[in-house]
Short mmCIF file of C-alpha atoms (C1' of nucleotides) in Angstrom, two decimals:
data_model
loop_
_atom_site.label_atom_id
_atom_site.label_comp_id
_atom_site.label_asym_id
_atom_site.label_seq_id
_atom_site.Cartn_x
_atom_site.Cartn_y
_atom_site.Cartn_z
CA UNK P 1 0.00 0.00 0.00
CA UNK P 2 1.34 3.40 -0.96
CA UNK P 3 2.35 5.87 1.72
CA UNK P 4 -0.36 8.42 0.92
CA UNK P 5 -2.97 5.68 0.93
CA UNK P 6 -1.92 4.64 4.41
CA UNK P 7 -2.12 8.20 5.60
CA UNK P 8 -5.59 8.66 4.14
CA UNK P 9 -6.71 5.46 5.75
CA UNK P 10 -5.62 6.77 9.09
CA UNK P 11 -7.26 10.12 8.59
CA UNK P 12 -10.47 8.37 7.75
CA UNK P 13 -10.26 6.20 10.82
CA UNK P 14 -9.62 9.22 13.02
CA UNK P 15 -12.56 11.11 11.58
CA UNK P 16 -14.85 8.10 11.76
CA UNK P 17 -13.83 7.37 15.33
CA UNK P 18 -14.75 10.89 16.36
CA UNK P 19 -18.01 11.13 14.44
CA UNK P 20 -19.21 7.68 15.41
CA UNK P 21 -18.48 8.47 19.05
CA UNK P 22 -20.41 11.72 18.96
CA UNK P 23 -23.30 10.96 16.68
CA UNK P 24 -23.66 7.21 16.44
CA UNK P 25 -23.11 4.62 13.76
CA UNK P 26 -25.44 6.24 11.22
CA UNK P 27 -23.35 9.32 10.47
CA UNK P 28 -23.35 9.99 6.70
CA UNK P 29 -20.22 8.67 5.02
CA UNK P 30 -19.85 11.90 3.05
CA UNK P 31 -19.38 13.72 6.30
CA UNK P 32 -16.70 11.35 7.51
CA UNK P 33 -14.83 11.89 4.26
CA UNK P 34 -15.21 15.65 4.56
CA UNK P 35 -13.92 15.74 8.12
CA UNK P 36 -11.05 13.48 7.11
CA UNK P 37 -10.18 15.95 4.36
CA UNK P 38 -10.53 13.30 1.68
CA UNK P 39 -13.02 12.66 -1.09
CA UNK P 40 -15.89 10.25 -0.79
CA UNK P 41 -14.30 8.12 -3.49
CA UNK P 42 -11.23 7.60 -1.37
CA UNK P 43 -13.35 6.53 1.54
CA UNK P 44 -14.89 3.86 -0.66
CA UNK P 45 -11.45 2.85 -1.89
CA UNK P 46 -10.25 2.18 1.62
CA UNK P 47 -13.47 0.82 3.09
CA UNK P 48 -15.80 -0.69 0.51
CA UNK P 49 -18.73 -0.89 2.92
CA UNK P 50 -19.83 0.93 6.02
CA UNK P 51 -19.39 -2.30 7.96
CA UNK P 52 -15.75 -2.51 6.96
CA UNK P 53 -15.17 0.97 8.37
CA UNK P 54 -17.09 0.22 11.56
CA UNK P 55 -15.18 -2.99 11.97
CA UNK P 56 -11.86 -1.20 11.60
CA UNK P 57 -12.81 1.61 13.97
CA UNK P 58 -13.98 -0.70 16.74
CA UNK P 59 -11.52 -3.51 16.30
CA UNK P 60 -9.75 -2.53 19.51
CA UNK P 61 -12.95 -2.85 21.53
CA UNK P 62 -12.97 -6.60 21.07
CA UNK P 63 -9.68 -6.84 22.88
CA UNK P 64 -10.81 -4.41 25.56
CA UNK P 65 -13.87 -6.49 26.29
CA UNK P 66 -11.83 -9.66 26.36
CA UNK P 67 -9.58 -7.97 28.92
CA UNK P 68 -12.59 -6.99 30.99
CA UNK P 69 -13.72 -10.59 30.88
CA UNK P 70 -10.39 -11.87 32.04
CA UNK P 71 -10.24 -9.36 34.83
CA UNK P 72 -13.72 -10.47 35.87
CA UNK P 73 -12.56 -14.05 36.19
CA UNK P 74 -9.51 -12.93 38.14
CA UNK P 75 -11.60 -11.06 40.71
CA UNK P 76 -11.65 -12.55 44.18
CA UNK P 77 -15.39 -12.33 44.45
CA UNK P 78 -17.35 -13.96 41.66
CA UNK P 79 -20.22 -11.48 41.91
CA UNK P 80 -17.89 -8.51 41.86
CA UNK P 81 -16.32 -9.97 38.75
CA UNK P 82 -19.68 -10.44 37.10
CA UNK P 83 -21.00 -7.01 38.03
CA UNK P 84 -17.69 -5.39 37.16
CA UNK P 85 -17.72 -6.95 33.75
CA UNK P 86 -21.18 -5.67 32.91
CA UNK P 87 -20.34 -2.26 34.33
CA UNK P 88 -17.20 -2.13 32.24
CA UNK P 89 -19.02 -2.96 29.05
CA UNK P 90 -21.70 -0.38 29.80
CA UNK P 91 -19.03 2.21 30.48
CA UNK P 92 -17.61 1.56 27.02
CA UNK P 93 -21.07 2.06 25.62
CA UNK P 94 -21.63 5.28 27.56
CA UNK P 95 -18.30 6.66 26.39
CA UNK P 96 -19.00 6.15 22.70
CA UNK P 97 -22.37 6.43 21.04
CA UNK P 98 -21.09 4.43 18.09
CA UNK P 99 -20.04 1.56 20.27
CA UNK P 100 -23.35 1.85 22.07
CA UNK P 101 -25.12 1.31 18.75
CA UNK P 102 -22.79 -1.50 17.90
CA UNK P 103 -23.23 -3.28 21.23
CA UNK P 104 -26.97 -3.25 20.69
CA UNK P 105 -26.48 -5.06 17.37
CA UNK P 106 -23.59 -7.35 18.24
CA UNK P 107 -22.92 -9.72 21.05
CA UNK P 108 -19.96 -8.22 22.95
CA UNK P 109 -16.94 -10.48 22.65
CA UNK P 110 -18.07 -12.76 19.89
CA UNK P 111 -14.97 -13.56 17.93
CA UNK P 112 -11.88 -14.77 19.75
CA UNK P 113 -12.14 -16.49 23.07
CA UNK P 114 -15.69 -15.34 22.61
CA UNK P 115 -18.66 -16.30 24.66
CA UNK P 116 -16.69 -19.01 26.43
CA UNK P 117 -15.23 -16.45 28.82
CA UNK P 118 -18.60 -14.89 29.44
CA UNK P 119 -20.21 -18.22 30.13
CA UNK P 120 -17.55 -18.87 32.70
CA UNK P 121 -18.20 -15.48 34.34
CA UNK P 122 -21.86 -16.35 34.64
CA UNK P 123 -21.38 -19.89 35.86
CA UNK P 124 -18.74 -18.95 38.37
CA UNK P 125 -21.05 -16.39 39.96
CA UNK P 126 -23.83 -18.93 39.97
CA UNK P 127 -21.63 -21.52 41.68
CA UNK P 128 -20.82 -18.89 44.29
CA UNK P 129 -24.55 -18.57 44.86
CA UNK P 130 -24.68 -14.83 44.28
CA UNK P 131 -26.00 -14.80 40.72
CA UNK P 132 -29.45 -16.31 40.41
CA UNK P 133 -29.38 -19.78 38.96
CA UNK P 134 -32.11 -19.36 36.38
CA UNK P 135 -30.36 -16.82 34.19
CA UNK P 136 -28.47 -17.69 31.04
CA UNK P 137 -25.81 -15.93 29.06
CA UNK P 138 -28.50 -14.87 26.62
CA UNK P 139 -30.32 -12.99 29.37
CA UNK P 140 -27.38 -10.63 29.61
CA UNK P 141 -28.47 -9.26 26.27
CA UNK P 142 -31.32 -7.59 28.13
CA UNK P 143 -28.81 -5.63 30.15
CA UNK P 144 -26.91 -4.54 27.07
CA UNK P 145 -30.00 -3.69 25.01
CA UNK P 146 -31.70 -1.96 27.89
CA UNK P 147 -28.77 0.11 29.01
CA UNK P 148 -28.01 0.97 25.39
CA UNK P 149 -31.50 2.38 25.05
CA UNK P 150 -31.14 4.39 28.24
CA UNK P 151 -27.75 5.73 27.21
CA UNK P 152 -29.09 6.81 23.84
CA UNK P 153 -32.04 8.56 25.44
CA UNK P 154 -30.31 10.28 28.33
CA UNK P 155 -26.82 10.98 27.08
CA UNK P 156 -27.40 14.70 26.53
CA UNK P 157 -29.75 15.40 29.33
CA UNK P 158 -28.84 13.08 32.17
CA UNK P 159 -25.51 11.36 31.58
CA UNK P 160 -24.98 8.82 34.30
CA UNK P 161 -28.66 7.92 34.49
CA UNK P 162 -27.76 4.59 32.93
CA UNK P 163 -25.97 3.64 36.14
CA UNK P 164 -29.27 3.56 37.95
CA UNK P 165 -30.72 1.41 35.20
CA UNK P 166 -27.80 -0.97 35.46
CA UNK P 167 -28.01 -1.03 39.25
CA UNK P 168 -31.65 -2.05 39.07
CA UNK P 169 -30.84 -4.85 36.65
CA UNK P 170 -27.94 -6.06 38.76
CA UNK P 171 -30.19 -6.19 41.80
CA UNK P 172 -32.63 -8.18 39.72
CA UNK P 173 -29.86 -10.58 38.77
CA UNK P 174 -28.83 -11.26 42.36
CA UNK P 175 -29.81 -14.55 43.84
CA UNK P 176 -31.38 -12.94 46.89
CA UNK P 177 -34.76 -11.67 45.80
CA UNK P 178 -35.18 -13.87 42.74
CA UNK P 179 -38.68 -14.92 41.73
CA UNK P 180 -38.63 -17.63 39.08
CA UNK P 181 -38.26 -16.20 35.57
CA UNK P 182 -41.07 -16.77 33.08
CA UNK P 183 -40.63 -18.87 29.95
CA UNK P 184 -37.50 -20.52 28.61
CA UNK P 185 -34.39 -18.41 28.04
CA UNK P 186 -33.51 -17.47 24.46
CA UNK P 187 -31.35 -20.02 22.74
CA UNK P 188 -28.02 -18.81 21.42
CA UNK P 189 -29.54 -19.01 17.95
CA UNK P 190 -32.50 -16.85 18.87
CA UNK P 191 -30.28 -14.27 20.50
CA UNK P 192 -28.03 -14.23 17.46
CA UNK P 193 -30.97 -13.84 15.11
CA UNK P 194 -32.35 -11.02 17.25
CA UNK P 195 -29.03 -9.22 16.99
CA UNK P 196 -29.06 -9.67 13.27
CA UNK P 197 -32.36 -7.96 12.57
CA UNK P 198 -32.07 -5.00 14.84
CA UNK W 1 -66.58 17.47 6.87
CA UNK W 2 -67.92 15.79 3.76
CA UNK W 3 -68.99 12.16 3.86
CA UNK W 4 -66.28 10.92 1.51
CA UNK W 5 -63.66 12.80 3.49
CA UNK W 6 -64.76 11.06 6.67
CA UNK W 7 -64.59 7.72 4.95
CA UNK W 8 -61.10 8.38 3.63
CA UNK W 9 -59.98 9.46 7.05
CA UNK W 10 -61.16 6.18 8.45
CA UNK W 11 -59.51 4.15 5.71
CA UNK W 12 -56.26 5.96 6.41
CA UNK W 13 -56.52 5.28 10.11
CA UNK W 14 -57.21 1.60 9.49
CA UNK W 15 -54.24 1.27 7.16
CA UNK W 16 -51.96 3.22 9.45
CA UNK W 17 -53.02 1.21 12.47
CA UNK W 18 -52.13 -2.01 10.68
CA UNK W 19 -48.84 -0.85 9.19
CA UNK W 20 -47.64 0.87 12.35
CA UNK W 21 -48.42 -2.27 14.32
CA UNK W 22 -46.51 -4.53 11.96
CA UNK W 23 -43.60 -2.38 10.95
CA UNK W 24 -43.22 0.42 13.46
CA UNK W 25 -43.72 4.16 13.40
CA UNK W 26 -41.38 4.77 10.48
CA UNK W 27 -43.43 3.18 7.74
CA UNK W 28 -43.40 5.41 4.63
CA UNK W 29 -46.49 7.57 4.35
CA UNK W 30 -46.85 6.68 0.67
CA UNK W 31 -47.37 3.11 1.66
CA UNK W 32 -50.06 3.95 4.17
CA UNK W 33 -51.88 5.90 1.49
CA UNK W 34 -51.51 3.03 -0.98
CA UNK W 35 -52.84 0.46 1.46
CA UNK W 36 -55.69 2.80 2.33
CA UNK W 37 -56.54 3.03 -1.38
CA UNK W 38 -56.14 6.78 -1.38
CA UNK W 39 -53.62 9.19 -2.82
CA UNK W 40 -50.74 10.63 -0.87
CA UNK W 41 -52.29 14.06 -1.29
CA UNK W 42 -55.40 12.97 0.56
CA UNK W 43 -53.31 11.64 3.38
CA UNK W 44 -51.72 15.04 3.75
CA UNK W 45 -55.14 16.69 3.59
CA UNK W 46 -56.41 14.65 6.50
CA UNK W 47 -53.19 14.53 8.53
CA UNK W 48 -50.83 17.40 7.85
CA UNK W 49 -47.94 15.79 9.71
CA UNK W 50 -46.90 12.29 10.59
CA UNK W 51 -47.37 13.15 14.24
CA UNK W 52 -51.00 14.07 13.66
CA UNK W 53 -51.59 10.63 12.17
CA UNK W 54 -49.71 8.86 14.94
CA UNK W 55 -51.65 10.84 17.52
CA UNK W 56 -54.96 9.87 15.94
CA UNK W 57 -54.04 6.20 15.61
CA UNK W 58 -52.90 5.81 19.19
CA UNK W 59 -55.37 8.13 20.86
CA UNK W 60 -57.18 5.17 22.40
CA UNK W 61 -54.01 3.94 24.08
CA UNK W 62 -53.99 6.89 26.42
CA UNK W 63 -57.31 5.79 27.83
CA UNK W 64 -56.20 2.16 27.98
CA UNK W 65 -53.16 3.08 30.01
CA UNK W 66 -55.22 5.26 32.31
CA UNK W 67 -57.49 2.26 32.86
CA UNK W 68 -54.52 0.08 33.66
CA UNK W 69 -53.38 2.66 36.15
CA UNK W 70 -56.74 2.77 37.85
CA UNK W 71 -56.93 -0.98 38.02
CA UNK W 72 -53.47 -0.97 39.56
CA UNK W 73 -54.64 1.32 42.32
CA UNK W 74 -57.71 -0.82 42.87
CA UNK W 75 -55.66 -3.98 43.37
CA UNK W 76 -55.67 -5.43 46.87
CA UNK W 77 -51.93 -5.79 46.94
CA UNK W 78 -49.93 -2.67 46.17
CA UNK W 79 -47.06 -4.60 44.61
CA UNK W 80 -49.38 -6.64 42.43
CA UNK W 81 -50.92 -3.39 41.27
CA UNK W 82 -47.51 -1.91 40.49
CA UNK W 83 -46.21 -4.97 38.70
CA UNK W 84 -49.50 -5.48 36.91
CA UNK W 85 -49.42 -1.95 35.61
CA UNK W 86 -45.94 -2.27 34.16
CA UNK W 87 -46.79 -5.65 32.71
CA UNK W 88 -49.91 -4.24 31.13
CA UNK W 89 -48.03 -1.41 29.48
CA UNK W 90 -45.36 -3.76 28.19
CA UNK W 91 -48.05 -6.04 26.80
CA UNK W 92 -49.41 -3.12 24.83
CA UNK W 93 -45.91 -2.50 23.53
CA UNK W 94 -45.39 -6.12 22.60
CA UNK W 95 -48.69 -6.24 20.76
CA UNK W 96 -47.95 -3.27 18.53
CA UNK W 97 -44.54 -2.29 17.21
CA UNK W 98 -45.81 1.20 16.55
CA UNK W 99 -46.89 1.66 20.12
CA UNK W 100 -43.61 0.17 21.22
CA UNK W 101 -41.79 2.89 19.28
CA UNK W 102 -44.12 5.50 20.67
CA UNK W 103 -43.73 4.36 24.27
CA UNK W 104 -39.98 4.70 23.92
CA UNK W 105 -40.44 8.35 22.90
CA UNK W 106 -43.38 9.35 25.07
CA UNK W 107 -44.12 9.03 28.73
CA UNK W 108 -47.08 6.64 28.96
CA UNK W 109 -50.11 8.52 30.31
CA UNK W 110 -48.92 12.07 30.04
CA UNK W 111 -52.00 14.07 29.22
CA UNK W 112 -55.13 13.55 31.27
CA UNK W 113 -54.92 12.39 34.81
CA UNK W 114 -51.32 11.94 33.78
CA UNK W 115 -48.43 11.05 35.94
CA UNK W 116 -50.44 11.74 39.07
CA UNK W 117 -51.90 8.23 38.91
CA UNK W 118 -48.51 6.68 38.28
CA UNK W 119 -46.93 8.52 41.14
CA UNK W 120 -49.64 7.16 43.37
CA UNK W 121 -49.00 3.61 42.12
CA UNK W 122 -45.34 3.99 42.99
CA UNK W 123 -45.84 5.61 46.36
CA UNK W 124 -48.51 3.18 47.41
CA UNK W 125 -46.21 0.24 46.73
CA UNK W 126 -43.43 2.00 48.59
CA UNK W 127 -45.67 2.63 51.62
CA UNK W 128 -46.51 -1.07 51.57
CA UNK W 129 -42.78 -1.74 51.77
CA UNK W 130 -42.64 -3.95 48.72
CA UNK W 131 -41.26 -1.44 46.21
CA UNK W 132 -37.82 -0.17 47.12
CA UNK W 133 -37.89 3.30 48.57
CA UNK W 134 -35.13 4.81 46.49
CA UNK W 135 -36.82 4.60 43.11
CA UNK W 136 -38.69 7.46 41.52
CA UNK W 137 -41.30 7.65 38.83
CA UNK W 138 -38.60 8.62 36.40
CA UNK W 139 -36.80 5.34 37.00
CA UNK W 140 -39.73 3.53 35.44
CA UNK W 141 -38.58 4.95 32.13
CA UNK W 142 -35.75 2.42 32.29
CA UNK W 143 -38.27 -0.38 32.29
CA UNK W 144 -40.14 1.08 29.32
CA UNK W 145 -37.03 1.91 27.31
CA UNK W 146 -35.35 -1.35 28.11
CA UNK W 147 -38.28 -3.59 27.39
CA UNK W 148 -38.99 -1.60 24.23
CA UNK W 149 -35.49 -2.38 23.02
CA UNK W 150 -35.89 -6.06 23.83
CA UNK W 151 -39.25 -6.24 22.11
CA UNK W 152 -37.86 -4.60 18.99
CA UNK W 153 -34.92 -6.99 18.90
CA UNK W 154 -36.69 -10.25 19.69
CA UNK W 155 -40.14 -9.80 18.25
CA UNK W 156 -39.58 -12.05 15.22
CA UNK W 157 -37.27 -14.58 16.72
CA UNK W 158 -38.20 -14.95 20.39
CA UNK W 159 -41.51 -13.30 21.15
CA UNK W 160 -42.09 -13.43 24.86
CA UNK W 161 -38.43 -12.99 25.68
CA UNK W 162 -39.31 -9.52 26.95
CA UNK W 163 -41.16 -11.13 29.84
CA UNK W 164 -37.87 -12.37 31.22
CA UNK W 165 -36.39 -8.92 30.84
CA UNK W 166 -39.34 -7.41 32.67
CA UNK W 167 -39.18 -10.06 35.39
CA UNK W 168 -35.54 -9.24 36.03
CA UNK W 169 -36.33 -5.57 36.31
CA UNK W 170 -39.25 -6.20 38.63
CA UNK W 171 -37.05 -8.29 40.88
CA UNK W 172 -34.59 -5.41 40.87
CA UNK W 173 -37.36 -3.04 41.88
CA UNK W 174 -38.45 -5.13 44.85
CA UNK W 175 -37.48 -3.87 48.26
CA UNK W 176 -35.98 -7.19 49.28
CA UNK W 177 -32.57 -7.31 47.68
CA UNK W 178 -32.12 -3.61 47.07
CA UNK W 179 -28.63 -2.15 47.13
CA UNK W 180 -28.65 1.64 47.20
CA UNK W 181 -28.96 3.15 43.76
CA UNK W 182 -26.13 5.30 42.43
CA UNK W 183 -26.54 9.00 41.73
CA UNK W 184 -29.65 11.10 41.91
CA UNK W 185 -32.73 10.06 39.95
CA UNK W 186 -33.58 11.97 36.80
CA UNK W 187 -35.74 14.99 37.37
CA UNK W 188 -39.03 15.08 35.54
CA UNK W 189 -37.50 17.69 33.27
CA UNK W 190 -34.55 15.49 32.41
CA UNK W 191 -36.76 12.54 31.68
CA UNK W 192 -38.97 14.70 29.49
CA UNK W 193 -36.00 16.09 27.60
CA UNK W 194 -34.63 12.59 27.11
CA UNK W 195 -37.92 11.51 25.59
CA UNK W 196 -37.84 14.50 23.31
CA UNK W 197 -34.52 13.80 21.62
CA UNK W 198 -34.85 10.10 21.05
"C1'" DC M 1 -80.42 20.51 -12.37
"C1'" DC M 2 -76.84 23.84 -11.07
"C1'" DT M 3 -73.34 25.44 -8.56
"C1'" DC M 4 -69.43 25.75 -5.74
"C1'" DA M 5 -66.84 24.77 -1.83
"C1'" DA M 6 -64.85 20.76 -0.39
"C1'" DC M 7 -62.30 17.25 -1.72
"C1'" DT M 8 -59.00 14.13 -4.44
"C1'" DT M 9 -55.28 13.38 -7.45
"C1'" DG M 10 -50.53 12.31 -8.84
"C1'" DA M 11 -46.76 14.20 -11.22
"C1'" DG M 12 -42.93 16.46 -9.82
"C1'" DA M 13 -39.81 19.47 -6.97
"C1'" DC M 14 -36.91 18.70 -3.18
"C1'" DA M 15 -33.70 16.60 0.18
"C1'" DG M 16 -30.54 13.28 1.94
"C1'" DG M 17 -27.73 9.64 1.52
"C1'" DC M 18 -25.42 5.85 -1.26
"C1'" DC M 19 -22.25 4.47 -4.66
"C1'" DT M 20 -19.63 4.55 -9.29
"C1'" DC M 21 -16.43 5.56 -12.72
"C1'" DA M 22 -13.84 8.17 -16.23
"C1'" DA M 23 -10.42 11.42 -15.88
"C1'" DG M 24 -6.59 13.30 -13.62
"C1'" DT M 25 -2.71 13.01 -10.22
"C1'" DT M 26 1.24 11.05 -7.78
"C1'" DA M 27 4.48 7.76 -5.32
"C1'" DG M 28 8.10 5.22 -6.07
"C1'" DC M 29 10.81 2.17 -8.93
"C1'" DT M 30 14.37 2.01 -12.59
"C1'" DA X 1 13.87 11.81 -15.90
"C1'" DG X 2 10.46 8.67 -17.31
"C1'" DC X 3 7.17 5.33 -16.52
"C1'" DT X 4 3.41 2.88 -14.54
"C1'" DA X 5 0.49 1.12 -11.24
"C1'" DA X 6 -1.62 2.91 -7.42
"C1'" DC X 7 -4.25 6.26 -5.91
"C1'" DT X 8 -7.57 10.37 -5.64
"C1'" DT X 9 -11.30 13.02 -7.26
"C1'" DG X 10 -16.11 14.73 -7.40
"C1'" DA X 11 -19.79 15.25 -10.54
"C1'" DG X 12 -23.56 12.68 -11.35
"C1'" DG X 13 -26.79 8.68 -11.36
"C1'" DC X 14 -29.55 6.22 -8.22
"C1'" DC X 15 -32.88 5.47 -4.70
"C1'" DT X 16 -36.19 6.41 -1.01
"C1'" DG X 17 -38.92 9.24 1.24
"C1'" DT X 18 -41.28 13.95 2.09
"C1'" DC X 19 -44.33 17.42 0.75
"C1'" DT X 20 -46.91 20.67 -2.68
"C1'" DC X 21 -50.06 22.46 -5.90
"C1'" DA X 22 -52.61 23.17 -10.24
"C1'" DA X 23 -55.98 20.62 -12.34
"C1'" DG X 24 -59.83 17.73 -12.14
"C1'" DT X 25 -63.80 15.63 -9.54
"C1'" DT X 26 -67.74 15.29 -6.48
"C1'" DG X 27 -71.10 15.82 -2.49
"C1'" DA X 28 -74.78 18.33 -1.13
"C1'" DG X 29 -77.52 22.66 -0.51
"C1'" DG X 30 -80.58 25.64 -3.14
#
DNA sequence: CCTCAACTTGAGACAGGCCTCAAGTTAGCT
DNA sequence: AGCTAACTTGAGGCCTGTCTCAAGTTGAGG
């Protein structure tokens, strides 16, 4: 790849990172090109689809989440690990509207060491007796989707409100006050399909 | 209003009701007109803005929610009333994707006897000691927003999944296992502003 | 039956965003 | 310096959806 092409690629990534963070994943591509100081054609040369650009911008997040997961498993207290993991992911969402959008459409940590780590986080806390036994990995999607919605709604007007939302969900996830959950949990397939269509 | 105009108005409402329910609030207006068997111009004659049409289609819901609220207050058990109210609202959302969209952008019951009834539902359950004391009316928005997101995501693939989401939130709202909530609750103004911008 | 205000119509102007491609420019090798 | 493949450019075609308005149609009162 030629030197100027590399430079343009980086400019585009910088601009996209900023605009996605501020305005979400649906920012017009023209605008990203403009902010990058590059023509729309060049944007398409470097990133043939919007997804390719999104992927490149948020590639680092995968590793960050994997780190969070490993730290969760390293925590002394299983519940603290579990709660800390969810809090960490939600903090990433709150810090970046683009990632917030993405999290709502993508299972966090799905490549790599993937869901395996997350399953272990859940099961460890369940073995410790602090996470209710009737929840499944797929139920965590409710936390992500829900908090994502709250972040999107309150970001301008009441940043930090999402922490109350999360706190309520965490209290609901604790073994203590658990009433049996209705219906079967979503299968992995159902959760995946749900992510696919919105 | 002329007879044919009335008839067209009703056709439009019927078509809009159906399309909103199936596909959400963002259905193209052209399509509504087409399904109604009427030209786009007529649609604009009857409903000058999309909001006017939405308002007319979902006018009945306001009354339905007010009914739910009154039934909640009439319940023997304050918690059952509270939980039943939220469940009722979420059922309305699950039954109609358009109303689901609307609920995420509008405080349920805001005209009329408005939030007064809802405040009473909350405070009654708190006096009974079953609803945690540190939640506010504005915190219920998290339930609506969150469940709305889950409904939108799972509607095709796992209908009913939202009931698990709601159950988790209700368990989090119970006094039993409550850990203190972080930060101050949203003010009514903040919640209103949040609804306004998304 | 006549009349006219009320109503309907749909082509088309407009806006926003996506994506392409022929023409022009440039990095970097020889 | 000359050459070529790599790269950039942006006008313009496309699409989808909103909204308007001049022309035509029709209900209903006289």
